[in-house]
Coordinates of C-alpha atoms in Angstrom, one line a residue:
M1 CA 10.9 7.7 12.3
T2 CA 14.1 6.5 14.0
P3 CA 17.5 6.5 12.2
T4 CA 17.3 2.7 11.8
E5 CA 13.9 2.7 10.0
P6 CA 13.9 2.6 6.2
P7 CA 12.5 5.7 4.5
S8 CA 8.8 5.8 3.7
L9 CA 7.4 6.1 0.2
L10 CA 4.0 7.5 -0.6
I11 CA 2.0 6.1 -3.5
D12 CA -1.1 8.1 -4.4
A13 CA -3.3 5.7 -6.4
R14 CA -6.6 7.6 -5.8
G15 CA -8.7 7.7 -8.9
H16 CA -7.3 4.4 -10.2
R17 CA -9.3 1.2 -10.1
C18 CA -8.0 -2.2 -9.0
P19 CA -5.6 -3.7 -9.8
V20 CA -3.6 -0.5 -10.4
P21 CA -3.1 0.4 -6.7
T22 CA -1.9 -3.1 -5.9
L23 CA 0.4 -3.2 -9.1
R24 CA 1.9 0.1 -8.0
L25 CA 2.5 -1.2 -4.5
R26 CA 4.1 -4.4 -6.0
K27 CA 6.4 -2.4 -8.2
A28 CA 7.5 -0.1 -5.3
L29 CA 8.2 -3.1 -3.0
A30 CA 10.3 -4.8 -5.7
E31 CA 12.3 -1.6 -6.3
Q32 CA 12.8 -0.8 -2.6
P33 CA 13.1 -4.0 -0.6
G34 CA 12.5 -3.4 3.1
A35 CA 10.9 0.0 2.6
V36 CA 7.8 1.2 4.4
I37 CA 5.3 2.2 1.8
T38 CA 2.1 4.2 2.3
L39 CA -0.6 3.6 -0.3
L40 CA -3.6 5.9 -0.8
A41 CA -6.5 4.2 -2.7
D42 CA -10.1 5.1 -3.2
D43 CA -11.2 2.0 -5.0
P44 CA -13.3 -0.1 -2.5
M45 CA -11.7 -3.3 -3.8
A46 CA -8.4 -2.2 -2.5
Q47 CA -9.6 -2.9 1.0
I48 CA -9.7 -6.6 -0.1
D49 CA -6.9 -6.7 -2.6
V50 CA -4.1 -5.0 -0.6
P51 CA -4.4 -7.3 2.5
H52 CA -4.7 -10.3 0.3
F53 CA -1.6 -9.2 -1.8
C54 CA 0.4 -8.7 1.4
Q55 CA -0.6 -12.1 2.8
Q56 CA 0.1 -14.0 -0.4
N57 CA 3.5 -12.4 -1.0
G58 CA 5.0 -12.2 2.5
F59 CA 4.7 -8.5 3.1
R60 CA 3.5 -6.9 6.3
L61 CA 0.3 -4.8 6.4
I62 CA 1.1 -2.4 9.2
S63 CA -2.1 -0.5 9.0
S64 CA -5.3 0.1 7.0
E65 CA -7.3 3.2 7.9
A66 CA -10.2 5.0 6.3
E67 CA -9.5 8.7 5.6
D68 CA -12.2 10.8 4.1
A69 CA -13.0 9.2 0.7
H70 CA -10.0 6.9 0.6
R71 CA -8.0 4.3 2.6
R72 CA -4.4 4.6 3.8
F73 CA -2.5 1.4 3.8
V74 CA 1.0 1.2 5.3
V75 CA 3.0 -1.8 4.1
S76 CA 6.5 -3.0 4.8
G77 CA 8.6 -5.1 2.5

């Protein structure tokens, strides 16, 4: 991370079913505009819900990667 990048926040929503991961992401983006947020989610619906949420609300989905039994989403506000 360079000095001009906003700090990153980690949301661990593993073990929660949708829409909880997306709701936690929405809350974090509202509380920290411009932040880069990493969301960990193991609900298979998050793979659909998170990109859709970003597209519908003007957020940038930087990456979505499978890791073991969950996905790691990186989103900027």
